[in-house]
mmCIF file of C-alpha atoms in Angstrom:
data_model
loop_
_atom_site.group_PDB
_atom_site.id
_atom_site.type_symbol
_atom_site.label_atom_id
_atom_site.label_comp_id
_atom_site.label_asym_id
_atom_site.label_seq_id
_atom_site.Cartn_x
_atom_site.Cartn_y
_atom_site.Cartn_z
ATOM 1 C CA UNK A 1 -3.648 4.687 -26.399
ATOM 2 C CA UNK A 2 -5.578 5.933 -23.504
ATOM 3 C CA UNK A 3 -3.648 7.058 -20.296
ATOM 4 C CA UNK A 4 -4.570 4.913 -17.325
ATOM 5 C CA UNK A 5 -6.401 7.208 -14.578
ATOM 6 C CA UNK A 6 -4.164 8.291 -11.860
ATOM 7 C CA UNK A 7 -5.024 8.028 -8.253
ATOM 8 C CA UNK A 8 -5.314 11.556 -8.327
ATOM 9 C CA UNK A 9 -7.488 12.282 -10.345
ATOM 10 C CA UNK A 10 -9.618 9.316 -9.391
ATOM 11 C CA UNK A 11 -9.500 10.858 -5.951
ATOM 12 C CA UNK A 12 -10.680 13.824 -6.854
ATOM 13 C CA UNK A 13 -13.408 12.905 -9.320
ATOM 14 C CA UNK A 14 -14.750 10.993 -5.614
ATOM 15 C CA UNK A 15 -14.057 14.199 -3.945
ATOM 16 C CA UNK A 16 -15.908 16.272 -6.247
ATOM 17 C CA UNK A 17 -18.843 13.770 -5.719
ATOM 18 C CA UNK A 18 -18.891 13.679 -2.187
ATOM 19 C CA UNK A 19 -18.238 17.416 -2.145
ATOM 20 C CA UNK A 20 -22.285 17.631 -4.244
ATOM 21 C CA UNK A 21 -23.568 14.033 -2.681
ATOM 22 C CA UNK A 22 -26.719 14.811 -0.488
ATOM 23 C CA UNK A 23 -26.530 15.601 3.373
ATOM 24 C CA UNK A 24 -27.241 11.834 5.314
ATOM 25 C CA UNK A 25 -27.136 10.214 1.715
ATOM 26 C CA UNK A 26 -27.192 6.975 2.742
ATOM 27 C CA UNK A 27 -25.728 5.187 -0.270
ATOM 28 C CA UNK A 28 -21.743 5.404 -0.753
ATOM 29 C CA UNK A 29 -22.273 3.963 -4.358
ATOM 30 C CA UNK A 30 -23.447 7.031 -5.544
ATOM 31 C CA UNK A 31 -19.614 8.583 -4.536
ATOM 32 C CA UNK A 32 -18.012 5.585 -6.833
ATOM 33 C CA UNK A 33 -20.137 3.972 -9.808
ATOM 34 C CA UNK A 34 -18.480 6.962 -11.873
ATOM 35 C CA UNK A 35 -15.213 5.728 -11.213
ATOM 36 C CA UNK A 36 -15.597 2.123 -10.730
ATOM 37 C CA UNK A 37 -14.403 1.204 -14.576
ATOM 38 C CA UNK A 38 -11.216 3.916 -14.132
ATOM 39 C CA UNK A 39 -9.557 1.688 -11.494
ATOM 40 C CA UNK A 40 -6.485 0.111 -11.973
ATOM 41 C CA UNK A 41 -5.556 -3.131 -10.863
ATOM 42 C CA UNK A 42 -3.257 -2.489 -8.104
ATOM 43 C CA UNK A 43 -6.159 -0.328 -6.640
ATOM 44 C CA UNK A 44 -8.653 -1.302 -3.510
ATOM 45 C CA UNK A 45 -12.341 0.535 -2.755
ATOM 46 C CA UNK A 46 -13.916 -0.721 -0.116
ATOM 47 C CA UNK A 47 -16.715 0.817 1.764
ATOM 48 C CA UNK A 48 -16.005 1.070 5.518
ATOM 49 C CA UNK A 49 -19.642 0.619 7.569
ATOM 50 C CA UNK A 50 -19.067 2.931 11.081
ATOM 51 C CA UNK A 51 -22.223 2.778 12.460
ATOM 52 C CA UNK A 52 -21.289 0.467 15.226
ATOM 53 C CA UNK A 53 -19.977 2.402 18.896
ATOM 54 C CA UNK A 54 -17.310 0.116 19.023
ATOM 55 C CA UNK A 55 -14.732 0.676 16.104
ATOM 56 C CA UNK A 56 -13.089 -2.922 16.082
ATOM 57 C CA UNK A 57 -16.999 -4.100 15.136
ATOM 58 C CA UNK A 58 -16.540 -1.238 11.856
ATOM 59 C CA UNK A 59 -17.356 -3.804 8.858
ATOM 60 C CA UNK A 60 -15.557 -3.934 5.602
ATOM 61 C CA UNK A 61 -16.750 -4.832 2.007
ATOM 62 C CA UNK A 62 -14.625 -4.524 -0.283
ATOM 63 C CA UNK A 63 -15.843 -3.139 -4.151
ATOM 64 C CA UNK A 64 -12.598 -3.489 -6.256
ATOM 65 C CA UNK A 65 -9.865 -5.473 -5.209
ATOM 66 C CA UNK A 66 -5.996 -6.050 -5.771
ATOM 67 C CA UNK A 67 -6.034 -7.677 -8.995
ATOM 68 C CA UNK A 68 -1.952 -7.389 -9.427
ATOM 69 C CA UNK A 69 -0.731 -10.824 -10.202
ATOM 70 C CA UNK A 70 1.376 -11.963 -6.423
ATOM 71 C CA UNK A 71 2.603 -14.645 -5.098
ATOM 72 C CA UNK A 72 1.760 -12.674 -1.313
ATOM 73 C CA UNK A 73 -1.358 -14.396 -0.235
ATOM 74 C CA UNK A 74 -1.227 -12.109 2.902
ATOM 75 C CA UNK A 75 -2.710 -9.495 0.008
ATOM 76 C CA UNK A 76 -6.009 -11.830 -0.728
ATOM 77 C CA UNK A 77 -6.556 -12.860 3.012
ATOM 78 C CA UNK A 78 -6.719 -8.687 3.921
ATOM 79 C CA UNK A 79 -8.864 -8.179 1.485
ATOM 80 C CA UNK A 80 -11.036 -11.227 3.135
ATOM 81 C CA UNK A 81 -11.413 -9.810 6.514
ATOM 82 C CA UNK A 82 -14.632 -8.275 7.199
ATOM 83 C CA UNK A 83 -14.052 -6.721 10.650
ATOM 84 C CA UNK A 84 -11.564 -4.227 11.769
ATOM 85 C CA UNK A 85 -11.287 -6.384 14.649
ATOM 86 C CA UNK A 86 -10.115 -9.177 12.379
ATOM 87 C CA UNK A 87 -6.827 -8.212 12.141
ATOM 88 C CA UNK A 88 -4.027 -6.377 14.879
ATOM 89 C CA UNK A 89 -3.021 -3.942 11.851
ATOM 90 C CA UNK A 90 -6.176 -3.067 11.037
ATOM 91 C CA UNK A 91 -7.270 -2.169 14.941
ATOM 92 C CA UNK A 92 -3.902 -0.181 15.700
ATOM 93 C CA UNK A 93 -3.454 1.268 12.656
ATOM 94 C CA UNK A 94 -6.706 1.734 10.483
ATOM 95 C CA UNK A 95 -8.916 2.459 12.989
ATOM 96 C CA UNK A 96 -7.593 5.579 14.631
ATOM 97 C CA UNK A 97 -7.713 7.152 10.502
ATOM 98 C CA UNK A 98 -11.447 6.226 10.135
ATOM 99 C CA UNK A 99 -12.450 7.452 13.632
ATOM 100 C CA UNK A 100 -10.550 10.855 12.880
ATOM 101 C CA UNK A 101 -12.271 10.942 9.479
ATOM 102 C CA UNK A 102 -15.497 10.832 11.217
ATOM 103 C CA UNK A 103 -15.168 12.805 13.851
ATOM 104 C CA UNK A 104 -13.661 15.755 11.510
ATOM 105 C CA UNK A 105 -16.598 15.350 8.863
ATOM 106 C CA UNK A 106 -13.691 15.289 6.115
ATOM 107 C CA UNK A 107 -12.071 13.654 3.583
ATOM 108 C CA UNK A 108 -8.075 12.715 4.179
ATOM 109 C CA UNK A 109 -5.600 11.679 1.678
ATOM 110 C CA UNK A 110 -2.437 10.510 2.905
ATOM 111 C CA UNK A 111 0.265 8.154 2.218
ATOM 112 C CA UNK A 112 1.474 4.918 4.144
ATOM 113 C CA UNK A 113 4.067 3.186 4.624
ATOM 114 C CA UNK A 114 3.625 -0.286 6.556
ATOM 115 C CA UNK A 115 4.684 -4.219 7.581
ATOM 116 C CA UNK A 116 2.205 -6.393 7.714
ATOM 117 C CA UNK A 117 1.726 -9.869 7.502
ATOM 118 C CA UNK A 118 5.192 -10.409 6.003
ATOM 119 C CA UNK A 119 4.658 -7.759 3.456
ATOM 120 C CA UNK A 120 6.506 -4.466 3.122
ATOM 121 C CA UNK A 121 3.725 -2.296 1.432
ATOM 122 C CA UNK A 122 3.395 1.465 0.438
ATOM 123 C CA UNK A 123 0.290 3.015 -0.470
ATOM 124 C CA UNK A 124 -1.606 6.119 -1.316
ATOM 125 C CA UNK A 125 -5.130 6.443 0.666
ATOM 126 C CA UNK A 126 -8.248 8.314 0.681
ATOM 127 C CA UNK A 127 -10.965 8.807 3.177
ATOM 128 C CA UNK A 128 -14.779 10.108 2.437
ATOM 129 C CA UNK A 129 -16.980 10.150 5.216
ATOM 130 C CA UNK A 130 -20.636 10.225 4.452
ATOM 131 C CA UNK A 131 -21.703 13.612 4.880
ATOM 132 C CA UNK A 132 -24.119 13.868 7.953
ATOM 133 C CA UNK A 133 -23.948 17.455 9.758
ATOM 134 C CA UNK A 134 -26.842 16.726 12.288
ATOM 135 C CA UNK A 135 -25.170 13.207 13.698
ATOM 136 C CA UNK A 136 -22.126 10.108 12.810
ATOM 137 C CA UNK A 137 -21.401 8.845 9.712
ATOM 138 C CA UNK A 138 -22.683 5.657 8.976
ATOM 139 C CA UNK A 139 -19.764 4.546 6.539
ATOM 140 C CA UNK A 140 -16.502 5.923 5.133
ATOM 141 C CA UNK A 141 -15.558 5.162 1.447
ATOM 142 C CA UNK A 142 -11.554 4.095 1.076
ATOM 143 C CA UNK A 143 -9.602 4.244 -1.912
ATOM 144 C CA UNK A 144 -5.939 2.551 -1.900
ATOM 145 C CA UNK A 145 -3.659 3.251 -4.456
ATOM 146 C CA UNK A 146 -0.638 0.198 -3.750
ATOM 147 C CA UNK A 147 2.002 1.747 -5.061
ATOM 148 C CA UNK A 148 5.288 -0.856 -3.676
ATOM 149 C CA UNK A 149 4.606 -4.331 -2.574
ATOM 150 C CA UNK A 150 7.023 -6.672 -1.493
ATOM 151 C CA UNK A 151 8.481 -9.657 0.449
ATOM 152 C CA UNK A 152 9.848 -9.132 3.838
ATOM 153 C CA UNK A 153 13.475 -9.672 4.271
ATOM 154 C CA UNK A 154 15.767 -10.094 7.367
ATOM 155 C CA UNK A 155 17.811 -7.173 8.524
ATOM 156 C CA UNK A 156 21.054 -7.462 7.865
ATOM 157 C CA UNK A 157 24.699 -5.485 8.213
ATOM 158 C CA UNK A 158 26.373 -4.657 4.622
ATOM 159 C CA UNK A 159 29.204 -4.282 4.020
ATOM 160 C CA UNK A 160 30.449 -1.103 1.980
ATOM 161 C CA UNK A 161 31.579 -3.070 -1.496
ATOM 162 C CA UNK A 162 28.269 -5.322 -0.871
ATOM 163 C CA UNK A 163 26.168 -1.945 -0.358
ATOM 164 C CA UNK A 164 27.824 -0.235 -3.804
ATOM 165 C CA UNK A 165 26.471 -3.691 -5.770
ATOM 166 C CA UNK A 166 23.531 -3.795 -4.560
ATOM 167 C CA UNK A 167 22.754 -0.048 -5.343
ATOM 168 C CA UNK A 168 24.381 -0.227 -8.602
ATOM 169 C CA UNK A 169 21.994 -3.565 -9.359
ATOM 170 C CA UNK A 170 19.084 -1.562 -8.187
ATOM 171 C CA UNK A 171 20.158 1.127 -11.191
ATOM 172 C CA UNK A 172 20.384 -1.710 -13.772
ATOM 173 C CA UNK A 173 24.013 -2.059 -13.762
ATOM 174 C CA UNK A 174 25.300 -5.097 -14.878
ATOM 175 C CA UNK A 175 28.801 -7.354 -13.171
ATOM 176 C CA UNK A 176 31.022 -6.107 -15.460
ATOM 177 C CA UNK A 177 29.470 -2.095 -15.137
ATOM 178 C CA UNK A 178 29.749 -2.921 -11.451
ATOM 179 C CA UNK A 179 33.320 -4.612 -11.427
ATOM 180 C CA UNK A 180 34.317 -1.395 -13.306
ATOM 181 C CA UNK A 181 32.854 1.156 -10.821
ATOM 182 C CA UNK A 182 34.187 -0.885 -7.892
ATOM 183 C CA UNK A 183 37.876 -1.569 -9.152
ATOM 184 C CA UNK A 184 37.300 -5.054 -8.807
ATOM 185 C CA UNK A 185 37.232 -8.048 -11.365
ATOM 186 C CA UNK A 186 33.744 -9.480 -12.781
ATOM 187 C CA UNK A 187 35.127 -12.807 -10.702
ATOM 188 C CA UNK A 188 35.141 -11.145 -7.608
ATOM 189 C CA UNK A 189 32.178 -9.154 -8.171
ATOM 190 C CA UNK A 190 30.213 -12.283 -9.292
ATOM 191 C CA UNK A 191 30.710 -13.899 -6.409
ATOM 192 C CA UNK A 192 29.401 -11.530 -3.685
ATOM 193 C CA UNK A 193 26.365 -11.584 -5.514
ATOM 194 C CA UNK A 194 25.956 -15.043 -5.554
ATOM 195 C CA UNK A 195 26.437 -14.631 -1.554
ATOM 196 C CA UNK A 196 24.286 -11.531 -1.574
ATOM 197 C CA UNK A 197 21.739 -13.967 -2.859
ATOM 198 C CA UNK A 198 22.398 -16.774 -0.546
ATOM 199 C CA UNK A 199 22.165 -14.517 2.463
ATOM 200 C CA UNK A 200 19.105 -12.648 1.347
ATOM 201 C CA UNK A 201 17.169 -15.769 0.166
ATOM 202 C CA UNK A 202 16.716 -14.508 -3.690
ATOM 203 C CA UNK A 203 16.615 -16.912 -6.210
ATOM 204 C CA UNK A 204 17.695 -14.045 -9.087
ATOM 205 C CA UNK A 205 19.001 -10.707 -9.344
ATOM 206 C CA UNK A 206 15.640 -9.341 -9.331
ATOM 207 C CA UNK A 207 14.234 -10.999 -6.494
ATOM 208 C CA UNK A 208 17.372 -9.730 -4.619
ATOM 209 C CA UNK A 209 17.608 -6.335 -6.019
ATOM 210 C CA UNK A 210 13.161 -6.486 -4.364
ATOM 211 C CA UNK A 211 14.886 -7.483 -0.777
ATOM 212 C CA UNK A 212 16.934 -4.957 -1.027
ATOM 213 C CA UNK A 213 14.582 -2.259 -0.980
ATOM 214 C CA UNK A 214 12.193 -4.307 0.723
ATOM 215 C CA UNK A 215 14.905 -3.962 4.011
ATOM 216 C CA UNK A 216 15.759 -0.468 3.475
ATOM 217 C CA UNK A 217 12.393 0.411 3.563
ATOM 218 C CA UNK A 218 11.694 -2.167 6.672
ATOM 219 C CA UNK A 219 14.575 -0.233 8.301
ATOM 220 C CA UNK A 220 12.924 3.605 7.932
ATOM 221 C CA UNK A 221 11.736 4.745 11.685
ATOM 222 C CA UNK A 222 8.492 6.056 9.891
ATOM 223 C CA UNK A 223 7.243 2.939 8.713
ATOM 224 C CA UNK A 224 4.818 0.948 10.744
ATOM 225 C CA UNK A 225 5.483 -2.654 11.856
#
């Protein structure tokens, strides 16, 4: 069975064709119809138009989008908006990337991690400007590689025994595994779950195990909110 392409190598199949694509070529398809039938479904191109002076007014259109079955319909209405200006994320925190990216004249890969509309998402992303040495570029080609998606949860205090089940559930531990490790009986352990649940809002031990990480990675300083 055929691997599935990676995002890095479908990064730098683009970056070897932007790297030969023509000085001013106007059309950013010619960077992507190679790749177009090697993306996966949790991966977004869109082609970024830049050639108005004020960046909110930069214009999306999206080529391949999030196909990942989700209940987050925060995920279809980003993929909807057609402005930068559109959307508060998008103005703070895309913008400054694309105008860098022009300004520079270079591609940028980088790696994100981000609230936004009650999603907790991490992604991989690239950046080709069009090539244009005598003036702007009039687009920028971005490829997102979603690599976690999930549901917002509250922040909360743990407690110590609650913080032990909930990383042992997160390494596919089961009550009595868990009951062992803790010195505690399956009872007692069954029940704080059940109010790990109640308190977190998860209707099953996956869901909760999601909110877990989802709030741990809420809670890192170097995500974006």
């Amino acid at each position: 069975m055929k691997q599935p392409a990676s995002f890095k190598l479908i990064s730098r199949l683009m970056t070897d064709a932007w790297i030969y694509s023509l000085d001013g070529h106007r059309d950013a398809a010619g960077i992507y119809a190679r790749i177009l039938e090697m993306l996966r479904p949790n991966m977004i191109l869109a082609v970024v138009d830049t050639r108005a002076s004020d960046p909110d007014d930069f214009a999306l259109d999206v080529i391949h989008r999030y196909k990942v079955p989700t209940g987050m319909s925060a995920m279809r209405h980003l993929q909807e908006v057609r402005t930068l200006s559109d959307h508060q994320h998008l103005r703070r925190f895309m913008i400054p990337a694309y105008v860098k990216v022009i300004e520079s004249r270079r591609p940028e890969t980088d790696r994100i991690v981000t609230s936004i509309l009650g999603m907790v998402i991490i992604y991989d992303r690239l950046i080709l400007p069009q090539k244009n040495p005598s003036g702007r570029s009039d687009w920028c080609l971005v490829l997102i590689d979603v690599k976690v998606l999930l549901p917002p949860t509250p922040k909360t205090a743990l407690a110590d025994v609650d913080l032990g089940i909930l990383q042992l559930l997160a390494e596919g531990a089961t009550i009595k595994e868990i009951a062992e490790a803790s010195h505690r009986s399956d009872r007692t352990i069954h029940h704080r779950v059940e109010r790990l649940k109640a308190r977190f809002g998860a209707r099953n031990l996956a869901h909760l195990v999601g909110l877990f990480i989802s709030a741990g990675i809420a809670d890192d300083p170097s995500s974006e909110e």
